[in-house]
mmCIF file of C-alpha atoms in Angstrom:
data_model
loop_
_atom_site.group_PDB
_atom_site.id
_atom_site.type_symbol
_atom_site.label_atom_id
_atom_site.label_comp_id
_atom_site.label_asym_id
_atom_site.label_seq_id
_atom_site.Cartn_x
_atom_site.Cartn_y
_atom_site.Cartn_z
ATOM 1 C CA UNK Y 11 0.000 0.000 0.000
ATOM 2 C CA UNK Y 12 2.778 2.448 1.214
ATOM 3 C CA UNK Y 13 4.632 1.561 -2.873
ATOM 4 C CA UNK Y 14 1.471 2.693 -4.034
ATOM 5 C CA UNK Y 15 0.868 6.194 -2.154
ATOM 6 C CA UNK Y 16 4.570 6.521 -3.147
ATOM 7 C CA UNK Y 17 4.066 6.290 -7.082
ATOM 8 C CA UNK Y 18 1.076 7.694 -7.342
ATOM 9 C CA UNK Y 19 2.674 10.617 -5.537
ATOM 10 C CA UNK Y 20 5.745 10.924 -7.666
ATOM 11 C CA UNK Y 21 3.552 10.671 -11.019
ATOM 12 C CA UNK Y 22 1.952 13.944 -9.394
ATOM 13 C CA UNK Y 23 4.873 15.657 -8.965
ATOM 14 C CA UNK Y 24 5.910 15.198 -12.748
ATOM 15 C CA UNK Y 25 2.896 16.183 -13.809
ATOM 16 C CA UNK Y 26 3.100 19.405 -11.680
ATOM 17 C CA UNK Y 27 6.649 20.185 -12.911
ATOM 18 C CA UNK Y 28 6.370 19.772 -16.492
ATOM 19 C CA UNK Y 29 2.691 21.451 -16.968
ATOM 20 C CA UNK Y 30 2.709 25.520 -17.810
ATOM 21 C CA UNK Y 31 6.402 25.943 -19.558
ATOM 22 C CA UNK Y 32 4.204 28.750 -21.907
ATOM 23 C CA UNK Y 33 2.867 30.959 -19.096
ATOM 24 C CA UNK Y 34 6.368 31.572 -17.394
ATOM 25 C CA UNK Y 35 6.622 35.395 -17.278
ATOM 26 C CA UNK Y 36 10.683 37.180 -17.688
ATOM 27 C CA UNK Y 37 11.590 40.363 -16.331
ATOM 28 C CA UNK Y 38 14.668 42.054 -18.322
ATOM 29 C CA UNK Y 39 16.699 45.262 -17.482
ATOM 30 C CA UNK Y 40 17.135 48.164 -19.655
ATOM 31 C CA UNK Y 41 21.365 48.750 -19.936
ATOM 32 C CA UNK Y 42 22.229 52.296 -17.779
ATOM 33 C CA UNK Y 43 24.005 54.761 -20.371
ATOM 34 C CA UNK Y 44 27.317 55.796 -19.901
ATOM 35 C CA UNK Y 45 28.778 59.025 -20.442
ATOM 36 C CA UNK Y 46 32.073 60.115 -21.321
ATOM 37 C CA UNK Y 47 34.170 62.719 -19.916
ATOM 38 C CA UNK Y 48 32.951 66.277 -21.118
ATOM 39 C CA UNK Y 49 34.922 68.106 -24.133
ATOM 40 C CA UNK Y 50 37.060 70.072 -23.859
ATOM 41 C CA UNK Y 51 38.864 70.709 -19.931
ATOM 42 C CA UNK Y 52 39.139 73.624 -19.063
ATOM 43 C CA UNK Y 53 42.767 74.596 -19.453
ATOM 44 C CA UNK Y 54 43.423 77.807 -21.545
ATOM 45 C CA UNK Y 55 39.842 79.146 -21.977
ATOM 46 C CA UNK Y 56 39.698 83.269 -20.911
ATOM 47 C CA UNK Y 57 35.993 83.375 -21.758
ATOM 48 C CA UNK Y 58 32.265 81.344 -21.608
ATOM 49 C CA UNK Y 59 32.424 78.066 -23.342
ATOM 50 C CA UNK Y 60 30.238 74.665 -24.173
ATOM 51 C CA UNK Y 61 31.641 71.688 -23.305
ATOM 52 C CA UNK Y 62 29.835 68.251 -24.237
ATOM 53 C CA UNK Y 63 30.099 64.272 -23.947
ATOM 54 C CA UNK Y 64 28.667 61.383 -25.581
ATOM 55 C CA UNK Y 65 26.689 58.895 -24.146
ATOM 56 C CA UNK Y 66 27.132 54.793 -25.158
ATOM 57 C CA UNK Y 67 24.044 54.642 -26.380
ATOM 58 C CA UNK Y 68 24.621 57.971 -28.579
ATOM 59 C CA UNK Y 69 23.172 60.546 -26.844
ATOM 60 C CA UNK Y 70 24.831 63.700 -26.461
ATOM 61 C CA UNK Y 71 24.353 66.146 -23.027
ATOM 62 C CA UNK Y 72 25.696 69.677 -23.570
ATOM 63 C CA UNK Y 73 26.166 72.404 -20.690
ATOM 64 C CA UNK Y 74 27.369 76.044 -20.672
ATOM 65 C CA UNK Y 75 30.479 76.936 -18.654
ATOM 66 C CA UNK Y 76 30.936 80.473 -17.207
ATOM 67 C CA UNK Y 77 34.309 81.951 -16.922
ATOM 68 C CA UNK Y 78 34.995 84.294 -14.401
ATOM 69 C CA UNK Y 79 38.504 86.296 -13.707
ATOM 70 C CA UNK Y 80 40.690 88.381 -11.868
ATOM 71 C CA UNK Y 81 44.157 89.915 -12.410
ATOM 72 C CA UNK Y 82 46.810 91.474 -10.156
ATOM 73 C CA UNK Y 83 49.691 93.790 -11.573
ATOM 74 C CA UNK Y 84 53.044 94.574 -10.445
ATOM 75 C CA UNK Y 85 56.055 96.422 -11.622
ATOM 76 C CA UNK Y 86 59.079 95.066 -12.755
ATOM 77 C CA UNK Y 87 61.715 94.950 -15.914
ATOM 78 C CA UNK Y 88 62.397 92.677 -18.466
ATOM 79 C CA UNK Y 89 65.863 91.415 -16.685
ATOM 80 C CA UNK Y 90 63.688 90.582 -13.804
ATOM 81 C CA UNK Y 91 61.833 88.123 -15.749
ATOM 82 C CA UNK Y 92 64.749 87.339 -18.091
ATOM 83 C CA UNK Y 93 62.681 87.826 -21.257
ATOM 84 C CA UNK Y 94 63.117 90.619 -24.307
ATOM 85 C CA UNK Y 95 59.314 91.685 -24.545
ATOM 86 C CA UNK Y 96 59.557 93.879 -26.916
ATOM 87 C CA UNK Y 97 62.457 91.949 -29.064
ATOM 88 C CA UNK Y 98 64.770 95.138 -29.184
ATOM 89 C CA UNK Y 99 67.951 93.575 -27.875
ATOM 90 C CA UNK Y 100 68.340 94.458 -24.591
ATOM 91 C CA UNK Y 101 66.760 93.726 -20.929
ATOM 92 C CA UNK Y 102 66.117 97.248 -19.860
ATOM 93 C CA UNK Y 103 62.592 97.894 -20.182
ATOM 94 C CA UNK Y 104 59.813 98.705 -17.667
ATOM 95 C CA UNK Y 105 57.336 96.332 -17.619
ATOM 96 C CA UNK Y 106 54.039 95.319 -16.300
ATOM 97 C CA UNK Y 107 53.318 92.019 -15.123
ATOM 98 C CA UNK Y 108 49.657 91.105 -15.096
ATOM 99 C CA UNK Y 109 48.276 87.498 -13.604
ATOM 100 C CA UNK Y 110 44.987 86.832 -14.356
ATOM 101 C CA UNK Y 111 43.276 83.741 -12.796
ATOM 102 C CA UNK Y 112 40.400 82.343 -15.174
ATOM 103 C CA UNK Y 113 37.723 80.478 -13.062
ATOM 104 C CA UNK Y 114 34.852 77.927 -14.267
ATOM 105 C CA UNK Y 115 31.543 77.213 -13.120
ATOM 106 C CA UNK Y 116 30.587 73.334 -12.287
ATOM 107 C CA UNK Y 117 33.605 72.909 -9.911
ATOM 108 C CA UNK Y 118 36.624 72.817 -12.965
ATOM 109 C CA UNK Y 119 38.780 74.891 -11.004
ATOM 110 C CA UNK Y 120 41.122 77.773 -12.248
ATOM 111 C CA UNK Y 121 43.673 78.179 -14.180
ATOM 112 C CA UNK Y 122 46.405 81.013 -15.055
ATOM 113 C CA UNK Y 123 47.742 83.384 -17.698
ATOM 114 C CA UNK Y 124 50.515 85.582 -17.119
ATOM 115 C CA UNK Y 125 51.083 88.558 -20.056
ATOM 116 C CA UNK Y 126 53.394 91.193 -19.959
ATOM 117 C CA UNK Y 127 53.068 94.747 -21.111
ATOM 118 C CA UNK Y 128 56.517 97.300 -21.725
ATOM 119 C CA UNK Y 129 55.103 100.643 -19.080
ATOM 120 C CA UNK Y 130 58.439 102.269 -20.943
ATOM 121 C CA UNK Y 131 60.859 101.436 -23.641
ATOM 122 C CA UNK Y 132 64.504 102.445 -22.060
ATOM 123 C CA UNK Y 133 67.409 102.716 -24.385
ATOM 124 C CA UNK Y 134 70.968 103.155 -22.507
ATOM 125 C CA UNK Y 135 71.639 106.849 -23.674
ATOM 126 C CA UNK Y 136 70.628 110.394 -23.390
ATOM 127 C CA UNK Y 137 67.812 111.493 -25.802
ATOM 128 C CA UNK Y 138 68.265 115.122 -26.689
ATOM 129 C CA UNK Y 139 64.735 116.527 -28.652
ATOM 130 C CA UNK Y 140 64.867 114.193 -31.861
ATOM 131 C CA UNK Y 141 68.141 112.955 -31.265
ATOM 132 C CA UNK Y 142 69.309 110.000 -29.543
ATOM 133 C CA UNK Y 143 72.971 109.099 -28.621
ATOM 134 C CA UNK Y 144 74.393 105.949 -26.758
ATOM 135 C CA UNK Y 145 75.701 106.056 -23.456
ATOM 136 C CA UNK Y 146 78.685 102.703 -22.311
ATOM 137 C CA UNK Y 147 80.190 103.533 -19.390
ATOM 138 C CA UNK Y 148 80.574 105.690 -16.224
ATOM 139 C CA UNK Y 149 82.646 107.047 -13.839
ATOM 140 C CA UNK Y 150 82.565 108.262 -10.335
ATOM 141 C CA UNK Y 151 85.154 111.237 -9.104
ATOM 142 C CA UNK Y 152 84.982 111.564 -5.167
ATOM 143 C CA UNK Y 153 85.685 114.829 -4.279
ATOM 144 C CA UNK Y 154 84.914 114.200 -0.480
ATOM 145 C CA UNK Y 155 83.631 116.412 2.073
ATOM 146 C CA UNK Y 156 82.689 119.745 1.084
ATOM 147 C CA UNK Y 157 84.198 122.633 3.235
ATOM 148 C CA UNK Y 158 82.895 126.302 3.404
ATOM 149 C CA UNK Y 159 84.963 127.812 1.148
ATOM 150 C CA UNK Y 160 84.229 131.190 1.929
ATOM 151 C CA UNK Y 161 85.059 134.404 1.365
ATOM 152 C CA UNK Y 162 83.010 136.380 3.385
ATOM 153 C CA UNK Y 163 83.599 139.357 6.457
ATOM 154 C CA UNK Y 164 86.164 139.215 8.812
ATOM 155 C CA UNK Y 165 86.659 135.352 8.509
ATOM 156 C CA UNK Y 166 89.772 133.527 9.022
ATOM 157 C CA UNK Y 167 90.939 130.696 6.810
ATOM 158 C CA UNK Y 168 90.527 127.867 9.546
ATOM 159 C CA UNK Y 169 86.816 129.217 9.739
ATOM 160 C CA UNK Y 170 86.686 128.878 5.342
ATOM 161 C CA UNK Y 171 87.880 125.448 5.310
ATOM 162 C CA UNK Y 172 85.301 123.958 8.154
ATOM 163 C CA UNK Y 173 83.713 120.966 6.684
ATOM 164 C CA UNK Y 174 80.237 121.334 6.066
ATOM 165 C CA UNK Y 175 78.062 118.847 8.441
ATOM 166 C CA UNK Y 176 74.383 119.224 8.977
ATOM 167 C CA UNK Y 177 72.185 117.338 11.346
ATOM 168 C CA UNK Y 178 74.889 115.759 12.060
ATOM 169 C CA UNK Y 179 75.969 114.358 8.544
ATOM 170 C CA UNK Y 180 78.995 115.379 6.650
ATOM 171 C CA UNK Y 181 78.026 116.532 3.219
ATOM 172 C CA UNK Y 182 79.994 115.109 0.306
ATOM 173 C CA UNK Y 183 80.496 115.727 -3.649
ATOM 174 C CA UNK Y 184 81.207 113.275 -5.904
ATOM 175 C CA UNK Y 185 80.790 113.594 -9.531
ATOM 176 C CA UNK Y 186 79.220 111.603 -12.386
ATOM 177 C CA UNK Y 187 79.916 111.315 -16.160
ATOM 178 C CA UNK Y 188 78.285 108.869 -18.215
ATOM 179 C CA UNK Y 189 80.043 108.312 -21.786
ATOM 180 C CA UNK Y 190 79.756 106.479 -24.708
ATOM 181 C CA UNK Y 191 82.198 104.606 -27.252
ATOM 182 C CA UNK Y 192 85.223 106.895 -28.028
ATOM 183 C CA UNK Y 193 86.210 108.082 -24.765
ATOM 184 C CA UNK Y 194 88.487 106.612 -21.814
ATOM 185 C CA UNK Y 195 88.692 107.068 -18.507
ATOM 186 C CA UNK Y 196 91.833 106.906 -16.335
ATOM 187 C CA UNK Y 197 92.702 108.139 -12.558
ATOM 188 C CA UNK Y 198 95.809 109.374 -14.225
ATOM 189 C CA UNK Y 199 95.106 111.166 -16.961
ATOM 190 C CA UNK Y 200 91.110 111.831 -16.773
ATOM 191 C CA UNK Y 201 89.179 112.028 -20.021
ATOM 192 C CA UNK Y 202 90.585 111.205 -23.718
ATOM 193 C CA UNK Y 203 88.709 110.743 -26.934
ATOM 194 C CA UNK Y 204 85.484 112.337 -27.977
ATOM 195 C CA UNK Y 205 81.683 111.261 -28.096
ATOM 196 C CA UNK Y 206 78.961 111.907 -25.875
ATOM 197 C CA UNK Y 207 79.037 112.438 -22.463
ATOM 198 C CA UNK Y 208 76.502 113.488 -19.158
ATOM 199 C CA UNK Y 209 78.287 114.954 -16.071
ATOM 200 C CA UNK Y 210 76.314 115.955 -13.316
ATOM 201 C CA UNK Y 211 77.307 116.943 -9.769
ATOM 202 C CA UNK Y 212 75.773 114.938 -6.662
ATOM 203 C CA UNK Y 213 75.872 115.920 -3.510
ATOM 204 C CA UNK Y 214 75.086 113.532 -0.405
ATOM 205 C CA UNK Y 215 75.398 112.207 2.657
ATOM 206 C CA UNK Y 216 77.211 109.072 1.890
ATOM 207 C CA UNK Y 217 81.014 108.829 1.431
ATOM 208 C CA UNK Y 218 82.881 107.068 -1.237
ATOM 209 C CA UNK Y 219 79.245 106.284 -2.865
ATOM 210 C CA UNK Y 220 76.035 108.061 -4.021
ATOM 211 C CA UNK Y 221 72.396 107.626 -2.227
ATOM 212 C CA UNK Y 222 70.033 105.862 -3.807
ATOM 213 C CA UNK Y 223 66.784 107.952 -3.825
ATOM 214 C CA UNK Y 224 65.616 110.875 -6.186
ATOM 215 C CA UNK Y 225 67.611 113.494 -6.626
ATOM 216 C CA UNK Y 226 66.360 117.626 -6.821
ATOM 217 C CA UNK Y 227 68.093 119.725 -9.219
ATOM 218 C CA UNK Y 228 70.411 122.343 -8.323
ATOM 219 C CA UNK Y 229 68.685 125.438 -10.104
ATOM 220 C CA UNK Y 230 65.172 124.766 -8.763
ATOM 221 C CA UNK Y 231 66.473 124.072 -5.158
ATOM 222 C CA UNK Y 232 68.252 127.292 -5.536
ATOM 223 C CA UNK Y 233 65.311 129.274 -6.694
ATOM 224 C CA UNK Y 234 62.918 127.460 -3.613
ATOM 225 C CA UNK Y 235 65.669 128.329 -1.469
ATOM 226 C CA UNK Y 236 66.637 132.041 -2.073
ATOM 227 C CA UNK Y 237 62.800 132.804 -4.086
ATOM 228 C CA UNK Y 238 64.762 133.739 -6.930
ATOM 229 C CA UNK Y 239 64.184 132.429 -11.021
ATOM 230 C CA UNK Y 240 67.157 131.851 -12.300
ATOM 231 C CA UNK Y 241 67.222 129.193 -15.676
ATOM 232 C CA UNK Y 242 70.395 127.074 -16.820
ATOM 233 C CA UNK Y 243 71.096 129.981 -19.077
ATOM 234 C CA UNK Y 244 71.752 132.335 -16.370
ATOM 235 C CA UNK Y 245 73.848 129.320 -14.831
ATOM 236 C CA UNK Y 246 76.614 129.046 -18.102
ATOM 237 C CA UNK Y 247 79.264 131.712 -18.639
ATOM 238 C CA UNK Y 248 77.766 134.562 -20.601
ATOM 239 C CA UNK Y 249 81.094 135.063 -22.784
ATOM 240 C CA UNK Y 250 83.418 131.357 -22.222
ATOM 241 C CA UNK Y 251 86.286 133.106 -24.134
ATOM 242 C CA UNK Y 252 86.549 135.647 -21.816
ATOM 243 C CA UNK Y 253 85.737 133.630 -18.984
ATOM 244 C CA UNK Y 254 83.215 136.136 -17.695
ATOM 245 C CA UNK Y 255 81.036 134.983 -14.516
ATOM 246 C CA UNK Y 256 77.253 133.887 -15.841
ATOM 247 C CA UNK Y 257 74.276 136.046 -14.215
ATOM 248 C CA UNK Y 258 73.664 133.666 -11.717
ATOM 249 C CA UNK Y 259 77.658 133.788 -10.428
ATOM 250 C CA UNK Y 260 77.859 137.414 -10.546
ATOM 251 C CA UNK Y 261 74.143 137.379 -7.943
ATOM 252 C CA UNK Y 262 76.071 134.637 -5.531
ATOM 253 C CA UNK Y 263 78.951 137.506 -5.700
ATOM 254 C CA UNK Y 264 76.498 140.330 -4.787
ATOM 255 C CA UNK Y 265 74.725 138.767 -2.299
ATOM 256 C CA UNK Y 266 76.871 136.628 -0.617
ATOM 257 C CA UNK Y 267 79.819 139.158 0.181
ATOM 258 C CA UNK Y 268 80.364 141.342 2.726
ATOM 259 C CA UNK Y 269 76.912 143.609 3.132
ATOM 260 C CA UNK Y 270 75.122 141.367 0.581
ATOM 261 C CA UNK Y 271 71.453 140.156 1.494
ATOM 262 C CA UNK Y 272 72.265 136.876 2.849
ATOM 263 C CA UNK Y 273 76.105 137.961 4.273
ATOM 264 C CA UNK Y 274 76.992 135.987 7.276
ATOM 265 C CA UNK Y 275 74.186 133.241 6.665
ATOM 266 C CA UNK Y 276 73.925 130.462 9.045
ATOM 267 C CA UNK Y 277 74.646 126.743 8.769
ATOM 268 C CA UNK Y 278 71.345 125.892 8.644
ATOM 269 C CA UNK Y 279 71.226 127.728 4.863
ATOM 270 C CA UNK Y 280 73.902 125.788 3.704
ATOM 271 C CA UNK Y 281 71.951 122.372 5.047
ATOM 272 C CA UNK Y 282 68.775 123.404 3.896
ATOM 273 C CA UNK Y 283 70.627 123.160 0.093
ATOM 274 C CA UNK Y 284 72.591 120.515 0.329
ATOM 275 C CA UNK Y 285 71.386 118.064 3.393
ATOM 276 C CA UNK Y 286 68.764 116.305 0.489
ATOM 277 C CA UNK Y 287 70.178 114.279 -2.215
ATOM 278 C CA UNK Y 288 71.296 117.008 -4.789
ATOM 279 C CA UNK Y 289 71.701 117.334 -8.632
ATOM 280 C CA UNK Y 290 73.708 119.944 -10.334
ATOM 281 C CA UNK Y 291 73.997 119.662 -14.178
ATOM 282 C CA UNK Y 292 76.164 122.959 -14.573
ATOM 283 C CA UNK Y 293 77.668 124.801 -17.266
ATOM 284 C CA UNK Y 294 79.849 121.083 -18.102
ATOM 285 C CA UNK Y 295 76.354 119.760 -18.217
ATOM 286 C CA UNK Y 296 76.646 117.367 -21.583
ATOM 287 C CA UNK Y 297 78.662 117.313 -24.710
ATOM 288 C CA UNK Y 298 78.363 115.747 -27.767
ATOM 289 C CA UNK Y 299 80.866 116.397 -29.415
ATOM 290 C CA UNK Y 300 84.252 116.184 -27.827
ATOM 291 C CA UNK Y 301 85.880 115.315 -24.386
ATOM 292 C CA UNK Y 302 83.236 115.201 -20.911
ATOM 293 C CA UNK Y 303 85.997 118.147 -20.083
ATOM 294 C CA UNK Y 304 84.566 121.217 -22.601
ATOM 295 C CA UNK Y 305 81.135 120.658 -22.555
ATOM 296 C CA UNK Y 306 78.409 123.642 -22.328
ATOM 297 C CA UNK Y 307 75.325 122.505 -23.132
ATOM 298 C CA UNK Y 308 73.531 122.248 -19.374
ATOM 299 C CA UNK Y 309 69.995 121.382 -18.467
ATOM 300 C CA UNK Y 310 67.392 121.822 -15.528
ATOM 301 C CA UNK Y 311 64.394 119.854 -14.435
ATOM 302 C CA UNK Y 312 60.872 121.422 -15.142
ATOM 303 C CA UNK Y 313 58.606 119.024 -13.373
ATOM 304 C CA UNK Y 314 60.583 115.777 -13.706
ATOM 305 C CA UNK Y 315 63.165 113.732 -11.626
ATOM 306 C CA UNK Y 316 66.032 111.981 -11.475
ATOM 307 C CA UNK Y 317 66.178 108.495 -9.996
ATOM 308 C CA UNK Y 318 69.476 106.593 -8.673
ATOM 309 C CA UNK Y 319 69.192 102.904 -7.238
ATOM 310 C CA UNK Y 320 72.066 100.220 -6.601
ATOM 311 C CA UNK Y 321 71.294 96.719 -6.947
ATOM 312 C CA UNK Y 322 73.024 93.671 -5.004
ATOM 313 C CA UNK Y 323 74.967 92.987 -7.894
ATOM 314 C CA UNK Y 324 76.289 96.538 -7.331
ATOM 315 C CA UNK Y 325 75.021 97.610 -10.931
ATOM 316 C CA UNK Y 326 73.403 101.532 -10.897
ATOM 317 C CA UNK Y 327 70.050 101.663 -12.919
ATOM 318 C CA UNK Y 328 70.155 106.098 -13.189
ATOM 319 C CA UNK Y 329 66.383 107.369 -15.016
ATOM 320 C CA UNK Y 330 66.204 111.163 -15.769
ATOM 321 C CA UNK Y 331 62.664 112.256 -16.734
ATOM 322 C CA UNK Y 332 61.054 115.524 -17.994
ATOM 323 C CA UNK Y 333 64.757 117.661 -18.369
ATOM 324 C CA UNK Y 334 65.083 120.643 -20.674
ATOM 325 C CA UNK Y 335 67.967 121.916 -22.292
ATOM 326 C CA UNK Y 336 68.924 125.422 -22.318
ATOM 327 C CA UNK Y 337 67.586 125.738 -25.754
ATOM 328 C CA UNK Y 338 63.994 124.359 -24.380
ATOM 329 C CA UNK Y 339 64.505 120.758 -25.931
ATOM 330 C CA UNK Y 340 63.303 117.807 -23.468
ATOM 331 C CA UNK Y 341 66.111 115.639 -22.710
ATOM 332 C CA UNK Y 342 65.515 112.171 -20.766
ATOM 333 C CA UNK Y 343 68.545 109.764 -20.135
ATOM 334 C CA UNK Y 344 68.729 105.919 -18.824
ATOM 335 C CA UNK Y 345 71.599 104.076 -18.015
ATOM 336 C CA UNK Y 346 72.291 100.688 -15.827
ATOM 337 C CA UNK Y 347 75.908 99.297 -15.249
ATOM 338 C CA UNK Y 348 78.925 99.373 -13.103
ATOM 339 C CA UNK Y 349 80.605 102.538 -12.625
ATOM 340 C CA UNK Y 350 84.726 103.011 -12.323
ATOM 341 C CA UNK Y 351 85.599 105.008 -8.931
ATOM 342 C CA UNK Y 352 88.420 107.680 -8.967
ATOM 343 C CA UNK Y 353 88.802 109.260 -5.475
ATOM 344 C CA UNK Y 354 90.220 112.725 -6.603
ATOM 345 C CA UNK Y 355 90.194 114.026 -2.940
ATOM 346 C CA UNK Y 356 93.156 111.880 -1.830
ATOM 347 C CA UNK Y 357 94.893 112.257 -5.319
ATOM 348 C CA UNK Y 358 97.555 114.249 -3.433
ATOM 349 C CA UNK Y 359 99.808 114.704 -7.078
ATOM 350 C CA UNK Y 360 96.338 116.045 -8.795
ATOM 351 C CA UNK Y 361 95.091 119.421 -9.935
ATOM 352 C CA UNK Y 362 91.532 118.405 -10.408
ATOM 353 C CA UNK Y 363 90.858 118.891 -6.734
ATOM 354 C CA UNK Y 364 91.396 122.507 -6.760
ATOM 355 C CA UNK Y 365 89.835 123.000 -9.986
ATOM 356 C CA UNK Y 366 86.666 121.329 -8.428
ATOM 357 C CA UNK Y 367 86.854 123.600 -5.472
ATOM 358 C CA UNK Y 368 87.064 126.693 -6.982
ATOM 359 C CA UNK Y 369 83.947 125.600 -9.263
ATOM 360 C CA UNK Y 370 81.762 124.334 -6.709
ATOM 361 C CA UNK Y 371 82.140 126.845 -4.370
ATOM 362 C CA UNK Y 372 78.808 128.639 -5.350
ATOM 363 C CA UNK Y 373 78.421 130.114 -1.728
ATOM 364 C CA UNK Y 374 81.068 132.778 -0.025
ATOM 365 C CA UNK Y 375 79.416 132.904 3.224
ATOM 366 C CA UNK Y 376 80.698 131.862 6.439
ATOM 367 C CA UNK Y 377 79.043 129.811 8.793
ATOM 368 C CA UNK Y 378 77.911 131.062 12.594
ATOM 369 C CA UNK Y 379 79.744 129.183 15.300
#
């Protein structure tokens, strides 16, 4: 009986399992799409752009990226940056350096550009109007400490020969000349050859080396000073054959003496000249022509300024703006280099010291003690 149940249940079971095959029912999943990375990055784009990306079942999403930016400046010259901007040759222009930072929208980040604009175009030289003419080399002639020199009332020649101090700092002269090709330079024998040369006269309270700073000019800190309006061309000898004083020499005479308007000035005029950094471009001013030694053509600053700095490398970078020549032409000058030393004031076997003296000596007052 039990074989029986047994069969007849298995024969059930068949039946069960191999009824229905057509009604069984399949689900199946649609595949998810994949997308590509979008197109392009962002890497050098300055303004709003569309990237896109492809799908792998060729559909195509596009979206709009917004570029956003700011920039920061700062000063600086092309042998700073070690690069000729504006292809001319040299390393010795002014330049702006801009960094702009370019920003995108959807989280890509930033990016930057860096461009670089020429503020001014220095050539090594001295521009005269129109004209132009190269400047190589320089030299510095240390005249040292600058004494009264006087020739006033009732004063003795220890009192004449008092070296200048004010505030506390000695005041010393050393002179400048610039020159180009043609012309030498030696302790010895000063000056030989002929080209173009710049000499100006600084004044400072730094020995055996010039200030860095800017510089005043002579005339205008003589007209603030004394509320006169003297030019250049009052400065120069009237008649240089005859070696006649110029207007401005023959005032210093009149006023300066005994019973002159500023006779027995105190120290504190003298400081209030010469205790800045000071610029005198005199009668030997600049030549063009010849030896640094007979030039006449001097100049003045109208509203401009003259700028000396020193770098580590000991290098001078010198930048004259806004000059005018005697004849009213606009003069400008750049040079940067090394400049040759010549201490004149301890040159016991040279004549140049004198010669300086007598030249620079634009005050015959004595000082109050």
């Amino acid at each position: 009986m039990n074989k029986k149940l047994t069969s007849l249940t298995l024969i059930l079971v068949l039946i069960s399992c191999g009824g229905g095959g057509d009604d069984l029912e399949v689900t199946q999943t649609e595949p998810i799409e994949q997308f590509a990375n979008w197109s392009p990055d962002f890497s050098e784009q300055t303004s709003n752009f569309t990237q896109t990306r492809t799908g792998t079942q060729g559909s195509q999403q596009t979206r709009t990226i917004v570029v956003t930016s700011s920039s920061i400046s700062t000063d600086s010259d092309e042998e700073t940056v070690e690069l000729d901007i504006n292809n001319d040759d040299d390393l010795f222009e002014d330049i702006e350096v801009v960094i702009t930072t370019y920003t995108g929208s959807e989280n890509l980040g930033s990016h930057q550009q860096t461009t670089y604009n020429v503020t001014e175009d220095n050539d090594m030289g001295l521009r005269v109007g129109n004209n132009f003419y190269s400047l190589l080399n320089g030299v510095l002639e240390d005249y040292g400490p600058a004494d009264d020199g006087c020739d006033g009332c009732d004063t003795t020649e220890e009192e004449c020969n008092l070296i200048l101090s004010c505030q506390g700092n000695t005041l010393y002269n050393l002179d400048l000349t610039l020159f180009s090709e043609g012309i030498s330079f030696s302790s010895s024998n000063g000056f030989s050859g002929e080209g173009q040369s710049v000499s100006l006269e600084l004044w400072g309270s730094k020995q055996n080396d010039l200030l860095e700073g800017t510089y005043s000019d002579y005339i205008n800190r003589f007209n603030s000073l004394y509320q006169t309006n003297f030019s250049h061309i009052d400065f120069v000898e009237v008649v240089e054959q005859t070696n006649e004083e110029s207007v401005l020499e023959n005032w210093i005479d009149e006023q300066f003496d005994c019973g002159g308007l500023f006779d027995g000035s105190s120290t504190q005029t003298i400081c209030n000249f010469y205790n800045v950094l000071n610029l005198a471009s005199s009668n030997n001013s600049f030549e063009l022509n010849g030896s640094p030694d007979s030039g006449t053509n001097a100049f003045e600053f109208i509203n401009g300024e003259f700028l000396l700095s020193k770098g580590e490398d000991d290098r001078y970078t010198l930048k004259m703006t806004n000059g005018r020549t005697v004849d009213n032409l606009p003069i400008s000058l750049y040079f940067k280099g090394y400049l040759g030393y010549n201490n004149v004031d301890s040159n016991k076997n040279s004549n140049a010291k004198t010669k300086k003296r007598e030249k620079v000596n634009y005050f015959n007052i004595s000082l109050d003690h």
